[in-house]
Structures are given as C-alpha cells and as structure tokens.
XYZ file of C-alpha atoms in Angstrom:
527
model
C 229.212 84.622 249.511
C 227.623 82.977 246.496
C 229.830 80.757 244.602
C 233.545 81.251 243.361
C 235.221 81.936 240.103
C 236.236 78.955 237.725
C 237.191 78.576 234.268
C 234.496 77.530 231.971
C 235.284 74.031 230.868
C 235.601 73.654 227.139
C 234.380 77.064 226.481
C 235.946 79.575 223.940
C 234.387 82.919 223.519
C 235.584 85.906 221.521
C 236.716 88.952 223.539
C 237.147 88.939 227.336
C 237.003 85.548 229.105
C 233.297 85.166 230.468
C 233.274 84.448 234.173
C 231.869 81.086 235.368
C 231.070 80.659 238.971
C 230.313 77.520 240.874
C 227.644 77.094 243.489
C 226.402 74.002 245.415
C 222.639 74.592 244.189
C 221.366 76.877 241.283
C 217.587 77.590 241.292
C 215.829 78.508 238.023
C 213.033 81.014 238.602
C 211.944 83.383 241.242
C 208.262 82.677 241.545
C 206.654 80.830 244.473
C 208.665 77.830 243.673
C 211.956 79.392 243.393
C 211.673 81.801 246.101
C 210.471 78.958 248.460
C 213.459 76.897 247.652
C 215.837 79.684 248.209
C 214.186 80.181 251.654
C 214.352 76.470 252.385
C 218.017 76.428 251.418
C 218.869 79.198 253.852
C 216.704 77.492 256.570
C 218.687 74.276 256.140
C 222.023 76.287 256.520
C 222.869 76.277 252.905
C 224.041 79.679 251.509
C 225.931 78.543 248.661
C 223.301 79.103 245.940
C 222.123 81.257 243.326
C 218.614 81.953 242.091
C 218.632 82.582 238.288
C 215.732 84.910 236.898
C 214.966 85.706 233.290
C 213.212 88.761 234.132
C 214.305 92.075 235.915
C 212.310 91.196 239.193
C 210.859 88.324 241.326
C 207.332 87.180 241.237
C 206.955 84.600 238.393
C 203.357 84.502 237.126
C 202.352 87.202 239.637
C 204.963 89.479 237.999
C 203.934 88.572 234.585
C 200.226 88.709 234.690
C 199.288 92.393 235.015
C 195.972 92.242 233.108
C 193.070 94.393 234.574
C 191.142 92.228 237.274
C 194.018 89.878 237.902
C 193.538 88.129 241.074
C 194.009 84.616 242.796
C 191.062 82.078 242.935
C 192.474 80.465 245.965
C 191.807 82.361 249.365
C 194.808 84.462 250.342
C 195.373 82.893 253.705
C 195.945 79.492 252.069
C 197.708 80.889 249.152
C 200.805 81.981 251.018
C 203.806 80.230 252.555
C 203.265 78.548 256.027
C 206.744 79.892 257.085
C 205.776 83.367 255.941
C 202.237 84.183 257.087
C 200.809 87.378 255.885
C 198.192 88.719 258.626
C 197.206 91.740 256.615
C 195.605 90.306 253.321
C 193.160 92.987 252.285
C 190.632 90.490 250.807
C 189.610 86.896 250.711
C 191.018 86.633 247.347
C 193.701 89.012 246.953
C 194.797 90.727 243.640
C 197.845 90.483 241.574
C 199.543 93.656 243.170
C 199.133 92.408 246.771
C 200.389 88.892 245.799
C 203.488 90.210 244.162
C 204.160 92.542 246.992
C 204.172 89.729 249.350
C 206.799 87.767 247.315
C 208.887 90.922 247.343
C 208.519 90.941 251.063
C 209.445 87.385 251.366
C 212.441 88.014 249.333
C 213.586 90.820 251.549
C 212.502 89.228 254.860
C 214.545 85.879 254.249
C 217.732 87.617 252.857
C 217.205 86.195 249.118
C 218.351 89.228 247.329
C 222.219 88.663 247.469
C 221.429 85.242 245.986
C 219.404 86.503 243.043
C 220.711 87.028 239.569
C 218.040 89.059 237.560
C 218.008 89.162 233.817
C 219.772 85.947 233.572
C 217.740 83.603 231.587
C 218.917 79.769 231.461
C 219.686 79.330 228.006
C 221.323 75.755 228.442
C 221.862 73.444 231.364
C 224.170 70.326 230.561
C 225.166 67.597 232.904
C 229.001 66.980 232.745
C 229.582 63.179 233.449
C 233.281 63.821 234.216
C 232.967 66.635 236.795
C 229.648 65.688 238.030
C 228.400 69.180 237.664
C 225.570 70.896 235.880
C 227.005 73.578 233.386
C 224.652 76.390 233.199
C 224.809 79.257 230.216
C 222.842 82.234 230.957
C 221.849 85.576 229.223
C 223.362 87.380 232.215
C 226.873 88.411 232.964
C 228.143 85.124 234.024
C 227.621 81.462 233.663
C 227.526 78.915 236.295
C 228.345 75.359 237.518
C 226.303 73.804 240.149
C 226.165 70.377 242.041
C 222.428 70.461 241.952
C 219.953 72.264 239.859
C 216.396 73.129 241.130
C 214.021 73.974 238.129
C 211.273 76.311 239.431
C 209.879 77.860 236.281
C 206.527 76.744 237.011
C 203.673 75.565 234.576
C 202.222 78.989 233.914
C 205.213 80.798 232.678
C 205.227 80.559 228.917
C 201.985 81.547 227.291
C 200.349 80.063 224.134
C 198.866 81.884 221.244
C 197.298 79.723 218.751
C 198.465 79.756 215.178
C 195.390 81.352 213.724
C 195.603 81.672 209.855
C 195.799 85.521 208.911
C 196.692 86.663 212.397
C 200.005 88.182 211.195
C 197.832 90.416 208.929
C 195.703 91.791 211.727
C 196.163 95.745 211.730
C 195.445 96.217 215.496
C 197.082 95.337 218.703
C 197.562 91.580 219.491
C 198.667 90.251 222.800
C 198.264 87.391 225.283
C 196.832 88.011 228.838
C 200.137 87.286 230.378
C 201.901 89.972 228.369
C 199.427 92.749 228.699
C 200.137 95.665 226.433
C 199.376 98.508 228.688
C 200.038 100.898 225.922
C 197.105 99.451 223.664
C 194.163 101.968 223.377
C 191.103 99.974 224.529
C 188.349 102.614 225.580
C 185.880 102.761 222.876
C 187.628 100.006 220.882
C 186.191 96.945 219.501
C 188.004 94.271 221.567
C 188.002 90.600 220.932
C 188.869 88.108 223.943
C 189.715 84.625 222.738
C 189.329 82.013 225.491
C 187.137 81.381 228.518
C 189.463 80.255 231.350
C 190.408 81.627 234.646
C 192.095 84.787 233.283
C 189.339 85.478 230.663
C 186.492 85.530 233.356
C 188.403 88.235 235.060
C 189.464 90.241 232.017
C 185.993 90.412 230.469
C 184.428 92.259 233.235
C 187.327 94.727 233.608
C 187.164 95.377 229.699
C 183.368 95.510 229.253
C 182.808 99.117 230.601
C 185.719 100.273 228.489
C 185.230 98.644 225.079
C 182.958 100.222 222.501
C 182.078 96.544 221.627
C 183.455 93.310 223.459
C 183.320 89.983 221.503
C 184.160 86.514 223.416
C 185.170 83.778 221.307
C 184.161 80.855 223.489
C 185.146 77.437 222.333
C 183.795 75.601 225.657
C 181.635 77.177 228.407
C 183.153 77.043 231.734
C 181.387 75.921 234.980
C 181.188 79.157 237.194
C 180.602 79.272 240.783
C 179.752 82.345 242.850
C 182.835 84.041 244.313
C 182.837 84.422 248.003
C 184.914 87.502 248.167
C 184.928 90.380 250.369
C 187.256 92.915 252.123
C 189.112 91.407 255.290
C 188.060 93.886 258.173
C 190.678 95.841 260.110
C 189.573 93.911 263.146
C 190.395 90.617 261.503
C 193.708 91.826 260.377
C 194.436 93.124 263.948
C 193.458 89.571 265.381
C 195.481 87.762 262.888
C 198.385 90.040 263.813
C 198.236 89.847 267.407
C 196.842 86.295 267.944
C 198.679 83.928 265.508
C 196.425 81.053 266.473
C 193.453 82.897 264.926
C 195.430 82.888 261.580
C 196.372 79.315 261.847
C 192.785 78.472 262.433
C 191.641 80.271 259.469
C 194.246 78.592 257.260
C 193.411 75.169 258.777
C 189.735 75.635 258.075
C 190.104 76.674 254.349
C 192.641 73.700 254.071
C 190.265 71.249 255.633
C 187.414 72.087 253.460
C 189.381 71.421 250.378
C 190.887 68.348 251.602
C 187.463 66.932 252.153
C 186.454 67.792 248.817
C 189.143 65.895 246.976
C 187.339 62.539 247.114
C 184.513 63.732 245.002
C 187.052 64.856 242.271
C 189.275 61.904 242.418
C 187.004 59.024 243.432
C 183.177 59.779 243.297
C 182.752 62.239 240.466
C 179.323 61.022 240.030
C 178.498 62.862 243.356
C 179.373 66.150 242.092
C 175.697 66.856 241.053
C 175.095 69.286 244.155
C 178.050 71.481 242.882
C 176.537 71.496 239.388
C 173.234 72.461 240.740
C 174.825 75.359 242.629
C 176.514 76.376 239.445
C 173.541 76.011 237.310
C 171.419 78.376 239.682
C 174.113 80.961 239.662
C 173.914 80.803 235.787
C 170.061 81.205 235.697
C 170.131 84.007 238.212
C 172.561 85.833 236.074
C 171.506 85.167 232.530
C 167.826 85.648 231.849
C 168.172 85.442 228.169
C 167.533 81.517 227.168
C 169.594 81.735 224.114
C 172.579 83.311 225.874
C 172.018 80.825 228.669
C 172.208 77.973 226.480
C 175.516 79.250 224.853
C 176.914 79.398 228.410
C 175.797 75.955 229.725
C 178.524 73.376 229.902
C 177.760 69.759 228.453
C 180.548 67.999 230.631
C 180.786 67.071 234.291
C 181.860 69.994 236.697
C 185.383 69.771 237.658
C 186.456 68.046 234.330
C 187.912 71.389 233.607
C 189.018 74.133 236.145
C 186.070 75.351 238.040
C 185.937 79.110 237.860
C 184.709 81.557 240.481
C 183.192 84.895 239.608
C 180.211 87.250 240.423
C 180.687 89.753 237.585
C 181.605 87.430 234.484
C 178.047 86.540 233.566
C 176.735 90.155 234.165
C 179.332 91.286 231.830
C 178.233 89.199 229.070
C 174.611 90.459 229.281
C 175.720 93.951 228.702
C 174.510 95.605 225.560
C 177.844 96.151 224.057
C 178.842 92.363 224.605
C 178.613 89.589 222.171
C 179.231 85.906 222.815
C 180.361 83.751 219.882
C 179.982 80.038 220.863
C 182.927 78.919 218.821
C 186.625 79.268 218.717
C 188.507 81.704 216.540
C 189.412 79.991 213.207
C 190.714 82.681 210.941
C 191.537 86.448 210.713
C 190.879 88.582 207.570
C 192.190 91.967 208.050
C 190.249 93.335 211.118
C 187.511 90.797 210.576
C 187.494 87.770 212.867
C 186.087 84.383 211.604
C 184.974 81.668 214.184
C 184.934 77.991 213.443
C 181.080 78.167 213.030
C 181.395 81.015 210.429
C 180.373 83.771 212.685
C 182.245 87.096 211.956
C 183.143 89.939 214.236
C 185.092 93.157 213.523
C 188.027 94.030 216.119
C 190.527 96.671 216.731
C 192.256 94.668 219.370
C 192.641 90.888 219.951
C 193.397 89.635 223.553
C 194.351 85.922 223.871
C 193.542 84.410 227.143
C 194.555 80.972 225.824
C 196.612 79.557 228.658
C 200.353 78.342 228.753
C 202.712 75.576 227.756
C 201.724 73.276 230.526
C 202.097 69.781 229.266
C 205.239 70.334 227.155
C 207.212 72.445 229.800
C 209.491 74.692 227.549
C 212.465 74.491 229.972
C 212.868 70.769 229.114
C 214.306 71.784 225.666
C 217.265 73.526 227.466
C 218.155 70.642 229.834
C 220.378 67.908 228.721
C 221.119 64.998 230.821
C 223.687 62.318 231.351
C 222.771 60.499 228.107
C 223.069 63.669 225.917
C 219.275 63.983 225.269
C 217.137 66.781 226.500
C 214.457 66.427 228.994
C 211.867 67.023 226.601
C 213.355 64.371 224.315
C 213.432 62.104 227.209
C 209.727 62.590 228.016
C 208.714 62.137 224.259
C 210.499 58.771 224.292
C 208.193 57.965 227.322
C 205.055 59.210 225.818
C 204.396 61.919 228.496
C 206.064 64.143 231.163
C 206.930 61.758 234.066
C 208.822 62.391 237.294
C 209.528 60.378 240.542
C 207.244 61.861 243.231
C 206.903 64.917 240.694
C 210.580 65.816 241.411
C 213.286 63.784 239.490
C 213.560 62.364 236.029
C 215.680 59.228 235.108
C 218.973 60.273 233.360
C 219.067 63.639 234.799
C 221.201 63.361 238.025
C 220.778 66.056 240.734
C 217.932 67.703 238.954
C 214.807 68.414 240.819
C 211.673 70.189 239.567
C 209.369 72.087 241.750
C 205.796 71.887 240.459
C 206.821 68.947 238.322
C 204.694 66.419 236.473
C 201.333 65.316 238.126
C 201.799 67.962 241.235
C 199.000 70.310 239.944
C 195.760 70.861 241.996
C 192.241 71.174 240.779
C 190.734 72.722 243.884
C 193.422 73.820 246.464
C 196.566 75.875 246.907
C 199.782 75.030 245.044
C 201.641 76.513 247.829
C 200.940 73.460 249.821
C 202.365 71.156 246.984
C 205.395 73.307 246.546
C 206.417 73.159 250.530
C 206.083 69.347 250.125
C 208.356 69.240 247.413
C 210.820 71.646 249.285
C 210.721 68.930 252.043
C 211.900 66.411 249.313
C 214.723 68.869 248.209
C 215.913 69.392 251.704
C 216.149 65.589 252.340
C 217.755 65.047 248.956
C 220.456 67.474 249.831
C 220.919 65.644 253.341
C 221.315 62.477 251.481
C 224.231 63.677 249.213
C 225.790 65.033 252.372
C 225.574 61.540 254.000
C 226.920 59.978 250.857
C 229.994 62.365 251.024
C 232.338 63.256 248.502
C 231.450 63.895 244.844
C 228.117 61.999 244.336
C 224.935 62.314 242.360
C 221.489 60.590 242.694
C 219.776 59.472 239.496
C 216.021 58.270 239.598
C 215.995 54.666 238.586
C 213.769 54.459 235.415
C 211.900 51.512 237.143
C 211.064 53.706 240.092
C 209.747 56.421 237.926
C 207.718 54.090 235.816
C 206.277 52.444 239.064
C 205.322 55.778 240.493
C 203.761 57.025 237.399
C 201.826 53.711 236.811
C 200.463 54.088 240.353
C 199.475 57.787 239.815
C 197.919 57.077 236.388
C 195.862 54.203 237.715
C 194.452 56.470 240.325
C 193.830 59.067 237.546
C 191.382 56.851 235.873
C 188.770 57.461 238.302
C 188.990 61.095 238.533
C 186.656 63.798 237.169
C 189.486 65.147 234.970
C 189.450 62.020 232.761
C 185.667 61.818 232.053
C 185.825 63.002 228.664
C 186.446 66.697 228.349
C 189.023 68.473 226.688
C 191.360 70.708 229.003
C 194.799 72.003 229.613
C 195.137 69.268 232.199
C 195.644 66.626 229.249
C 198.446 66.416 226.959
C 198.286 65.677 223.129
C 197.841 62.000 223.843
C 195.072 62.417 226.326
C 197.147 61.701 229.394
C 196.882 63.667 232.498
C 200.472 64.598 233.443
C 199.448 67.636 235.176
C 197.306 66.946 238.091
C 197.898 65.085 241.442
C 194.993 62.592 242.129
C 195.090 62.872 245.779
C 195.027 65.006 248.786
C 197.889 67.513 249.679
C 198.383 65.541 252.868
C 198.947 62.314 250.834
C 201.310 64.135 248.700
C 203.193 65.658 251.742
C 203.659 62.115 253.128
C 204.935 60.741 249.850
C 207.664 63.359 249.663
C 208.646 63.579 253.313
C 211.846 61.606 252.667
C 214.010 60.511 249.827
C 214.157 56.664 249.517
C 217.542 55.830 248.203
C 216.242 52.473 246.808
C 214.706 54.517 244.236
C 217.857 56.111 243.121
C 221.209 55.028 241.533
C 224.062 56.564 243.452
C 226.362 57.733 240.932
C 230.329 58.582 241.347
C 232.414 60.168 238.891
C 235.076 57.887 237.049
C 237.906 58.533 239.105
C 236.145 58.079 242.310
C 234.481 54.739 240.889
C 238.102 53.563 240.613
C 239.142 54.431 243.988
C 238.880 51.781 246.648
C 238.593 54.469 249.459
C 235.666 56.183 247.600
C 233.854 53.014 247.008
C 234.252 52.085 250.711
C 232.837 55.487 251.718
C 229.910 55.226 249.419
C 229.127 51.717 250.739
C 229.432 52.710 254.406
C 227.254 55.801 253.632
C 224.486 53.786 251.926
C 224.662 51.130 254.672
C 224.087 53.746 257.309
C 221.186 55.002 255.578
C-alpha cells in the first residue's frame, strides 16, 4: 500500500479537506529515470513510494515526442535497462512507438502501476525543517509528504520556442517538435522547419514528401554521419531470446566501442580528424551542388555540438521542393518569415525543432530547500547548475536528481548514467536506514564545489569547449550538462555514498535528545 493519510500541515483550502498522504520516497516523472527509480526501489524492498507524473501516461520524452520519423540515435540494445532486456527490438535504432511500448512493458512487468499517480503535476515542493519532510503540492487529487524526493523530470522535458518578433501574428499553425500538432494539415502546404538538431534531421525527411514547399532555417550546420540502421532479423531476435549471452555480448560490444571513443572527445579532440573526414565524405556523396554543400559544411570541430546520424537528411535537402536558409529565423511578418540575413520565405506552418530547457531545468523553480530559496535561485547564486556526483545539491536535504548536472553524454546511452545514479540512490537510502530515526543528508557546499571544480577542470580539454555554441553550454558559457569521462568512471564515482561529503541533519527535537545524539553518533561511527 502506498502512503497513508495525514493532515496537510498549515494548509487551508475552501470546500472539502484535500487529502495529503505520506510516503517514504516520492519520485517526480515517469520517463526512463523515474521508472528506473521505481523499479530500483522495489528491488531494494521499498514499496512505500509514489511516482508523480504530470501527463496521463508514462514514457517521458518518448511519450511527448510523436513527430514523424521520431527515433533514437543510440542502438536499441544499449538504450534499454540492463535489468529489463528486450530481445525483440525490431531495428538497430528503434523508433518512438517501440521505445514507448518498452517503457509500458517495464511499468507492468515490475509492478509500478499501483505506485503511479498520473495527471499529478508537481506544483511545489518545500522542505519542512521542523517535520523533516518534503511537502508536495500537485495538480492531482491529493498532495503528499515524503522523507526523500527523487526528481527525474529529465533534461528534455520542457521545449523551447524562441521569442521571435511577430510570431503571435502568424496566421497558420505553430508548434514545437515535442508538442506535435497531428491535426495540422501539412500535405501540399508551405512548411518551415526552424532548427537543425537531432529532431530536425528526422522531421525534414519525413515532411519533405508531404510539403508543397519545405524551408529549413539553419542557424548552424550540424556534422552528420551515416546511420548504420537496419531491421534486426527474426533469427537474431530468436537467438537473443533463447541465448541471453548473445544479447549480453551485443550490448557489451556496443558499450565498449563507445567507451573507447570517449578519450577522443574528452582528452584528444585534435585527433577527431578521421571522423570529420567520414562526415565530409558523407556530405560530398549526398550533396552535389557546391553552393548547397557550402551551406551545409560546419566550421567547428566535430563533436563540439551533438553529432547527428542520418542517411536521408541530405537527400531531403536536395529535393526540388526544399530550400535551405543558412540563417536563423529573426522575424515573422504575417505569413512571411524573415531570416537574420534578410532572406524571406512564405509559410503556412512553422515547426520549431529548437530544443529544450536543459541548462535552466524548469523544475528547479518549484523546489524550495532548507534556506527558503528555490533550487533555481541557489544555482543562480553559484553561477551555474551544480550537484554532488550529479545527484544532490547543498541546502536541499534528501533530494536527489536523476540526470542532474554534468551527467549527460555526447556519444553513448543515457540509460548507463541513469543506472549509476540509481545505485547512488539505493545506497543513499541504506545510509539513512543505518543512521536510524528521523534523519536527512545534506550535501556539504564544500563537497559540491570540490566535485564541480574537478568536473570543470576536466571539461577544459574536451571537444565541447572548443568554441562552438551548443545547448551543452549555459548562458555563461559553462558546460553544466555533460560528463567529461567514461560511463565506467561515473559508475565507480556513484557506487557508494560518502558520508564525509554530507551533513547529517536531525530535526530540532531530536538534536536536543541525548538518546538521539548517541544513536546518530553510533551510526556514523559504524559507517
């Protein structure tokens, strides 16, 4: 049974009393991070938890992104939980419907549905220094209190549409790739796509055959490598189902290849020339027109921005009904779109493939810590997002983040990083059990700063800091997004919680109790 009914502290609401329930752990979000946390809690024997989800179904970014051509750019056998293998992936790079179906199966297989509270968006989370609990207000039928909160909202959850002058006067449909308007008429229409990131290179080939005219607004050309995609044969699927070792070998090879590449991105970016030559050859084979090829040729080191994979993006750009504007969208005048270089194009529909709030993490405005400031305010004071081992922030006791600052990857599967953070979460809860009584762990500011100094020092040598403008960097030019090492290094760094990096907190009454003090001291000594 999840939680029990309590009275909501300090709350006065009109009408019937709104129920508040208490759980040991509240998980925010039901994408890969949130579902992974839920499964790990059950595997640790913890059933007193709830998963709060703002939408009406699980899946996170794989629920929200339903645009034509949506697929993963990480091989399927690596882009899945190690504890929930899927032997029947249909392709090397599976599409959105298959990945979403996988997450639904994980939810059912591991008994997560009773813990789910759908259509329950977190509106506010506040740490109560007297009760030593998080108080959570939601949009659902009930509010919650929790000993521990796990924020698993992800980095790709809140889309960004740039503030373009005149956009509100555009007469046609306008939407973001992550909020696709399936009711919009596209066939035969003049469609403008703004952006050239990972979503855009999938959307453009899907829309080009439908559109009467397709115009791509490209602020920066991406590096594009061939996509080694194919259908996985029935024989392969049979082998992976009946001989698990074959599946493990496949996953291990995919992982090993990407681990071997990390040094090029993080230590030796000057040796990425071979990869650039492969990408350049791919461009030359696909684009025969010298003028168009010049527009599509990057002027920065490969890897500085995310490397994209596609076999049909370049061919779509050579189609007679496609125009490439080598400049960003600057203004909208009715149905006329004006680029920063003055180029104009007429459009009936605008699709923004312009990314997400990554370096400002919107959930931070809703989480208020022990000092009465929000996570966003605390990070603003520090100058950037910062978390100890990508998981905990100073001043926010018993709050852990899955896919937190500096946990992103430039060339491998985020599921590997998520599972490492789940190890850290599990040990965090074990340490609270060892401490006994009512206790909280609060990351020491000195530990957070020491960790982030080390991360940023390593970041100086990486390809991501070689001068290009990317979504990896925040407004101050600091890379608070990516992990500058291997996934194996991160797993080692998050294997256990080091209590010396934390302050052990007790509620006021417990601090005044000699018995409680003795218990806490004994627990820390035992550790």
